[in-house]
């Protein structure tokens, strides 16, 4: 059994079911799922990096009769394209929480007992008030260390009494280290990372409400997507609801039609599979 080289430098045996589950997340037909997996298995080699497997899957999907599935498959990488600053990710986290029933405000200046803090997201659900640090990484191998959790707890302690905050959260688009999650659990702080906690991870929260960033779109250029992000257009669903948001991009009629077709596929072709 060949090994796979993960983004953090560790090795693990190639897991056919794990690859199949990741393909399912693109919402493709079972026939295409089988076809892509068969192609991957013929090209696998020992110590293959995960990004090579990812590239093979993208290539296979892009040459299939369901080419827009390539966009849905690239969810994690698309979130990393929200950079280079963390501001669009903060907006994205706020939008995700809003879709789950929270009231949110981004980049709030809160004056603590000691210093003033710019808090990435302040959220409210019922009578519960939450301070959120949205930690953005543009490399899947980068993890939020325990120092980040310590930093969030210190900021929370400085502002919680004045603003009657109930919880402090760390939300990240990659993973948190074991020490970071252990510390957070010990002090009563919540960590939401890409695949933690099970059932309520960032990925779960996104997929439960079919929320996808515009950086998934393959029919728009990087410049066009950056323009939308700069104007706080973060979610594909926002453009589906208001197609006029595309008016500033100078798209031809055919380009606009292509983009709207891709948006419709991303927002309505929902996979119910969960890893």
Short mmCIF file of C-alpha atoms in Angstrom, two decimals:
data_model
loop_
_atom_site.label_atom_id
_atom_site.label_comp_id
_atom_site.label_asym_id
_atom_site.label_seq_id
_atom_site.Cartn_x
_atom_site.Cartn_y
_atom_site.Cartn_z
CA UNK A 1 0.00 0.00 0.00
CA UNK A 2 1.62 3.31 -1.06
CA UNK A 3 2.00 6.13 1.44
CA UNK A 4 0.59 9.63 1.06
CA UNK A 5 2.58 12.72 2.10
CA UNK A 6 0.25 15.11 3.94
CA UNK A 7 0.54 18.90 3.97
CA UNK A 8 2.02 18.89 7.49
CA UNK A 9 4.85 16.58 6.39
CA UNK A 10 3.51 13.36 7.92
CA UNK A 11 2.92 10.10 6.04
CA UNK A 12 -0.15 7.89 6.06
CA UNK A 13 -1.22 4.88 3.97
CA UNK A 14 -3.28 5.66 0.89
CA UNK A 15 -6.95 5.34 1.90
CA UNK A 16 -9.27 4.64 -1.01
CA UNK A 17 -12.40 5.37 1.03
CA UNK A 18 -11.04 8.70 2.20
CA UNK A 19 -10.41 9.76 -1.41
CA UNK A 20 -13.86 8.51 -2.43
CA UNK A 21 -15.47 10.49 0.38
CA UNK A 22 -13.68 13.66 -0.73
CA UNK A 23 -14.94 13.18 -4.30
CA UNK A 24 -18.49 12.71 -3.00
CA UNK A 25 -18.32 16.22 -1.55
CA UNK A 26 -18.34 17.64 -5.08
CA UNK A 27 -21.90 16.34 -5.42
CA UNK A 28 -21.09 14.32 -8.54
CA UNK A 29 -22.94 11.30 -9.90
CA UNK A 30 -21.92 7.85 -8.59
CA UNK A 31 -20.68 6.97 -12.08
CA UNK A 32 -18.33 9.94 -12.19
CA UNK A 33 -17.21 9.24 -8.64
CA UNK A 34 -16.20 5.68 -9.66
CA UNK A 35 -14.50 6.94 -12.82
CA UNK A 36 -12.40 9.55 -10.98
CA UNK A 37 -11.35 7.08 -8.28
CA UNK A 38 -10.33 4.50 -10.90
CA UNK A 39 -8.17 7.10 -12.65
CA UNK A 40 -6.49 8.11 -9.38
CA UNK A 41 -5.68 4.51 -8.49
CA UNK A 42 -3.87 4.00 -11.80
CA UNK A 43 -1.62 7.02 -11.16
CA UNK A 44 -0.85 6.65 -7.46
CA UNK A 45 2.78 6.23 -6.36
CA UNK A 46 4.57 5.89 -3.02
CA UNK A 47 4.91 9.08 -0.95
CA UNK A 48 2.62 10.99 -3.29
CA UNK A 49 1.82 14.45 -1.89
CA UNK A 50 -1.83 15.13 -1.13
CA UNK A 51 -1.70 18.14 -3.47
CA UNK A 52 -0.85 15.78 -6.37
CA UNK A 53 -3.93 13.67 -5.58
CA UNK A 54 -5.96 16.85 -5.34
CA UNK A 55 -4.65 17.99 -8.74
CA UNK A 56 -5.46 14.63 -10.32
CA UNK A 57 -9.03 14.80 -9.03
CA UNK A 58 -9.47 18.36 -10.28
CA UNK A 59 -8.11 17.42 -13.70
CA UNK A 60 -10.41 14.43 -13.95
CA UNK A 61 -13.47 16.46 -12.92
CA UNK A 62 -12.65 19.30 -15.31
CA UNK A 63 -12.57 16.85 -18.25
CA UNK A 64 -15.80 15.15 -17.26
CA UNK A 65 -19.37 15.84 -18.37
CA UNK A 66 -19.87 17.61 -15.01
CA UNK A 67 -17.10 20.26 -15.25
CA UNK A 68 -18.62 22.60 -12.65
CA UNK A 69 -18.08 19.86 -10.06
CA UNK A 70 -14.45 21.01 -10.05
CA UNK A 71 -15.52 24.20 -8.31
CA UNK A 72 -17.46 22.40 -5.57
CA UNK A 73 -14.56 20.02 -4.94
CA UNK A 74 -12.15 22.91 -4.28
CA UNK A 75 -13.96 24.30 -1.22
CA UNK A 76 -11.03 24.23 1.21
CA UNK A 77 -8.59 25.70 -1.32
CA UNK A 78 -11.14 28.34 -2.31
CA UNK A 79 -11.34 29.58 1.26
CA UNK A 80 -7.55 29.93 1.27
CA UNK A 81 -7.93 32.17 -1.78
CA UNK A 82 -9.88 34.65 0.36
CA UNK A 83 -6.46 36.10 1.32
CA UNK A 84 -3.87 37.50 1.35
CA UNK A 85 -5.38 39.59 4.17
CA UNK A 86 -7.71 38.01 6.70
CA UNK A 87 -10.52 40.52 6.17
CA UNK A 88 -12.55 38.51 3.61
CA UNK A 89 -12.24 35.45 5.86
CA UNK A 90 -13.64 37.46 8.75
CA UNK A 91 -16.57 38.45 6.54
CA UNK A 92 -16.96 34.83 5.47
CA UNK A 93 -17.06 33.56 9.06
CA UNK A 94 -19.64 36.21 9.93
CA UNK A 95 -21.77 35.20 6.93
CA UNK A 96 -21.58 31.52 7.89
CA UNK A 97 -22.71 32.28 11.44
CA UNK A 98 -25.47 34.60 10.20
CA UNK A 99 -26.81 31.73 8.08
CA UNK A 100 -26.94 29.65 11.26
CA UNK A 101 -29.06 32.19 13.11
CA UNK A 102 -26.46 34.45 14.75
CA UNK A 103 -26.40 38.23 14.61
CA UNK A 104 -22.86 39.28 13.68
CA UNK A 105 -20.65 42.38 13.46
CA UNK A 106 -17.12 42.37 12.06
CA UNK A 107 -14.01 44.29 13.10
CA UNK A 108 -15.40 45.82 16.26
CA UNK A 109 -13.24 48.03 18.50
CA UNK A 110 -13.75 46.94 22.11
CA UNK A 111 -12.08 48.85 24.92
CA UNK A 112 -10.90 46.40 27.54
CA UNK A 113 -9.72 46.93 31.10
CA UNK A 114 -6.15 47.25 29.83
CA UNK A 115 -6.10 48.04 26.11
CA UNK A 116 -8.41 48.45 23.11
CA UNK A 117 -8.89 45.42 20.85
CA UNK A 118 -10.13 45.10 17.29
CA UNK A 119 -12.25 41.96 17.50
CA UNK A 120 -12.71 40.07 14.23
CA UNK A 121 -16.33 39.05 14.80
CA UNK A 122 -18.79 39.72 17.61
CA UNK A 123 -21.77 37.37 17.46
CA UNK A 124 -25.01 36.99 19.36
CA UNK A 125 -27.37 34.04 19.57
CA UNK A 126 -30.31 34.69 21.86
CA UNK A 127 -28.87 36.01 25.10
CA UNK A 128 -25.40 34.60 24.40
CA UNK A 129 -22.69 37.07 23.29
CA UNK A 130 -19.50 35.77 21.68
CA UNK A 131 -16.09 37.20 20.81
CA UNK A 132 -14.50 35.46 17.82
CA UNK A 133 -10.93 35.43 16.54
CA UNK A 134 -10.97 34.39 12.87
CA UNK A 135 -7.51 32.93 12.19
CA UNK A 136 -6.85 32.75 8.45
CA UNK A 137 -4.09 30.62 6.90
CA UNK A 138 -3.28 30.35 3.19
CA UNK A 139 -1.40 27.06 3.54
CA UNK A 140 -3.25 23.87 4.50
CA UNK A 141 -0.24 22.60 6.45
CA UNK A 142 -0.26 25.59 8.82
CA UNK A 143 -2.00 24.97 12.16
CA UNK A 144 -3.13 27.35 14.85
CA UNK A 145 -0.76 26.76 17.77
CA UNK A 146 -1.53 26.92 21.48
CA UNK A 147 -0.14 30.47 21.53
CA UNK A 148 -3.10 31.56 19.39
CA UNK A 149 -5.54 30.04 21.87
CA UNK A 150 -3.72 31.77 24.73
CA UNK A 151 -3.93 35.08 22.84
CA UNK A 152 -7.68 34.69 22.28
CA UNK A 153 -8.29 33.85 25.94
CA UNK A 154 -6.26 36.88 27.10
CA UNK A 155 -8.21 39.24 24.85
CA UNK A 156 -11.50 37.73 25.93
CA UNK A 157 -10.63 38.16 29.60
CA UNK A 158 -9.77 41.82 29.01
CA UNK A 159 -13.12 42.71 27.43
CA UNK A 160 -15.66 40.16 28.69
CA UNK A 161 -16.90 42.03 31.78
CA UNK A 162 -17.44 45.41 30.16
CA UNK A 163 -19.29 43.96 27.17
CA UNK A 164 -20.94 41.07 29.02
CA UNK A 165 -19.42 38.48 26.71
CA UNK A 166 -20.22 34.86 27.47
CA UNK A 167 -17.79 32.97 25.23
CA UNK A 168 -14.56 33.35 23.31
CA UNK A 169 -14.09 31.35 20.09
CA UNK A 170 -11.16 30.60 17.81
CA UNK A 171 -12.29 29.88 14.25
CA UNK A 172 -9.68 28.82 11.69
CA UNK A 173 -9.79 27.56 8.10
CA UNK A 174 -7.10 24.89 8.65
CA UNK A 175 -6.49 22.90 11.82
CA UNK A 176 -5.56 23.62 15.41
CA UNK A 177 -2.87 21.70 17.27
CA UNK A 178 -3.75 19.19 19.97
CA UNK A 179 -2.32 21.55 22.60
CA UNK A 180 -4.49 24.41 21.33
CA UNK A 181 -7.70 22.35 21.52
CA UNK A 182 -6.72 20.88 24.91
CA UNK A 183 -6.06 24.33 26.33
CA UNK A 184 -9.31 25.70 24.89
CA UNK A 185 -11.27 22.83 26.40
CA UNK A 186 -9.57 23.36 29.77
CA UNK A 187 -10.49 27.06 29.96
CA UNK A 188 -13.96 26.75 28.43
CA UNK A 189 -13.11 28.28 25.07
CA UNK A 190 -14.51 27.00 21.78
CA UNK A 191 -12.34 26.02 18.79
CA UNK A 192 -13.85 25.57 15.33
CA UNK A 193 -11.32 24.41 12.75
CA UNK A 194 -11.67 22.93 9.28
CA UNK A 195 -12.67 19.47 10.51
CA UNK A 196 -13.21 19.97 14.26
CA UNK A 197 -15.41 19.45 16.20
CA UNK A 198 -17.09 16.57 14.40
CA UNK A 199 -20.49 17.60 13.13
CA UNK A 200 -19.90 21.29 13.83
CA UNK A 201 -16.59 21.98 12.12
CA UNK A 202 -16.16 24.91 9.76
CA UNK A 203 -16.63 22.55 6.83
CA UNK A 204 -19.81 21.16 8.41
CA UNK A 205 -21.21 24.65 9.06
CA UNK A 206 -20.54 25.58 5.43
CA UNK A 207 -22.04 22.43 3.93
CA UNK A 208 -25.08 22.32 6.21
CA UNK A 209 -26.26 25.62 4.71
CA UNK A 210 -24.65 25.17 1.27
CA UNK A 211 -22.47 28.24 1.72
CA UNK A 212 -19.67 28.71 -0.78
CA UNK A 213 -17.21 31.58 -1.33
CA UNK A 214 -17.01 33.28 -4.71
CA UNK A 215 -13.37 32.18 -4.94
CA UNK A 216 -14.74 28.76 -5.99
CA UNK A 217 -15.83 30.16 -9.34
CA UNK A 218 -13.77 28.94 -12.29
CA UNK A 219 -15.60 31.16 -14.76
CA UNK A 220 -14.22 34.40 -13.26
CA UNK A 221 -10.63 35.61 -13.27
CA UNK A 222 -8.64 36.21 -10.10
CA UNK A 223 -8.92 39.95 -10.73
CA UNK A 224 -12.71 39.76 -11.06
CA UNK A 225 -13.05 37.75 -7.86
CA UNK A 226 -10.75 40.17 -6.02
CA UNK A 227 -12.97 43.04 -7.19
CA UNK A 228 -16.04 41.33 -5.75
CA UNK A 229 -14.27 40.57 -2.46
CA UNK A 230 -13.16 44.20 -2.16
CA UNK A 231 -16.82 45.14 -2.40
CA UNK A 232 -17.75 42.62 0.33
CA UNK A 233 -19.37 40.16 -2.06
CA UNK A 234 -18.22 36.95 -0.39
CA UNK A 235 -20.81 34.25 -1.01
CA UNK A 236 -21.97 32.64 -4.24
CA UNK A 237 -25.54 32.67 -2.93
CA UNK A 238 -25.45 36.47 -2.76
CA UNK A 239 -24.86 36.69 -6.52
CA UNK A 240 -27.58 34.09 -7.19
CA UNK A 241 -29.98 36.28 -5.21
CA UNK A 242 -28.71 39.50 -6.86
CA UNK A 243 -27.23 38.79 -10.32
CA UNK A 244 -26.72 42.54 -10.78
CA UNK A 245 -23.64 42.19 -8.57
CA UNK A 246 -21.91 40.92 -11.73
CA UNK A 247 -22.63 44.17 -13.59
CA UNK A 248 -19.36 45.83 -12.53
CA UNK A 249 -17.19 43.04 -13.98
CA UNK A 250 -17.62 43.88 -17.66
CA UNK A 251 -18.70 40.37 -18.61
CA UNK A 252 -19.96 39.58 -22.09
CA UNK A 253 -23.41 38.04 -22.38
CA UNK A 254 -21.88 34.60 -22.89
CA UNK A 255 -19.48 35.01 -19.94
CA UNK A 256 -22.32 36.14 -17.71
CA UNK A 257 -24.40 33.13 -18.75
CA UNK A 258 -21.48 30.80 -17.99
CA UNK A 259 -20.92 32.35 -14.56
CA UNK A 260 -24.60 32.15 -13.65
CA UNK A 261 -24.71 28.50 -14.76
CA UNK A 262 -21.73 27.73 -12.54
CA UNK A 263 -23.26 29.62 -9.62
CA UNK A 264 -26.49 27.66 -10.00
CA UNK A 265 -24.57 24.37 -9.96
CA UNK A 266 -22.56 25.33 -6.87
CA UNK A 267 -25.51 26.62 -4.88
CA UNK A 268 -28.13 24.02 -5.79
CA UNK A 269 -26.32 20.76 -6.53
CA UNK A 270 -25.99 19.76 -2.88
CA UNK A 271 -24.16 16.66 -1.66
CA UNK A 272 -25.53 15.18 1.55
CA UNK A 273 -22.47 13.04 2.23
CA UNK A 274 -20.47 13.70 5.36
CA UNK A 275 -16.98 12.34 6.02
#
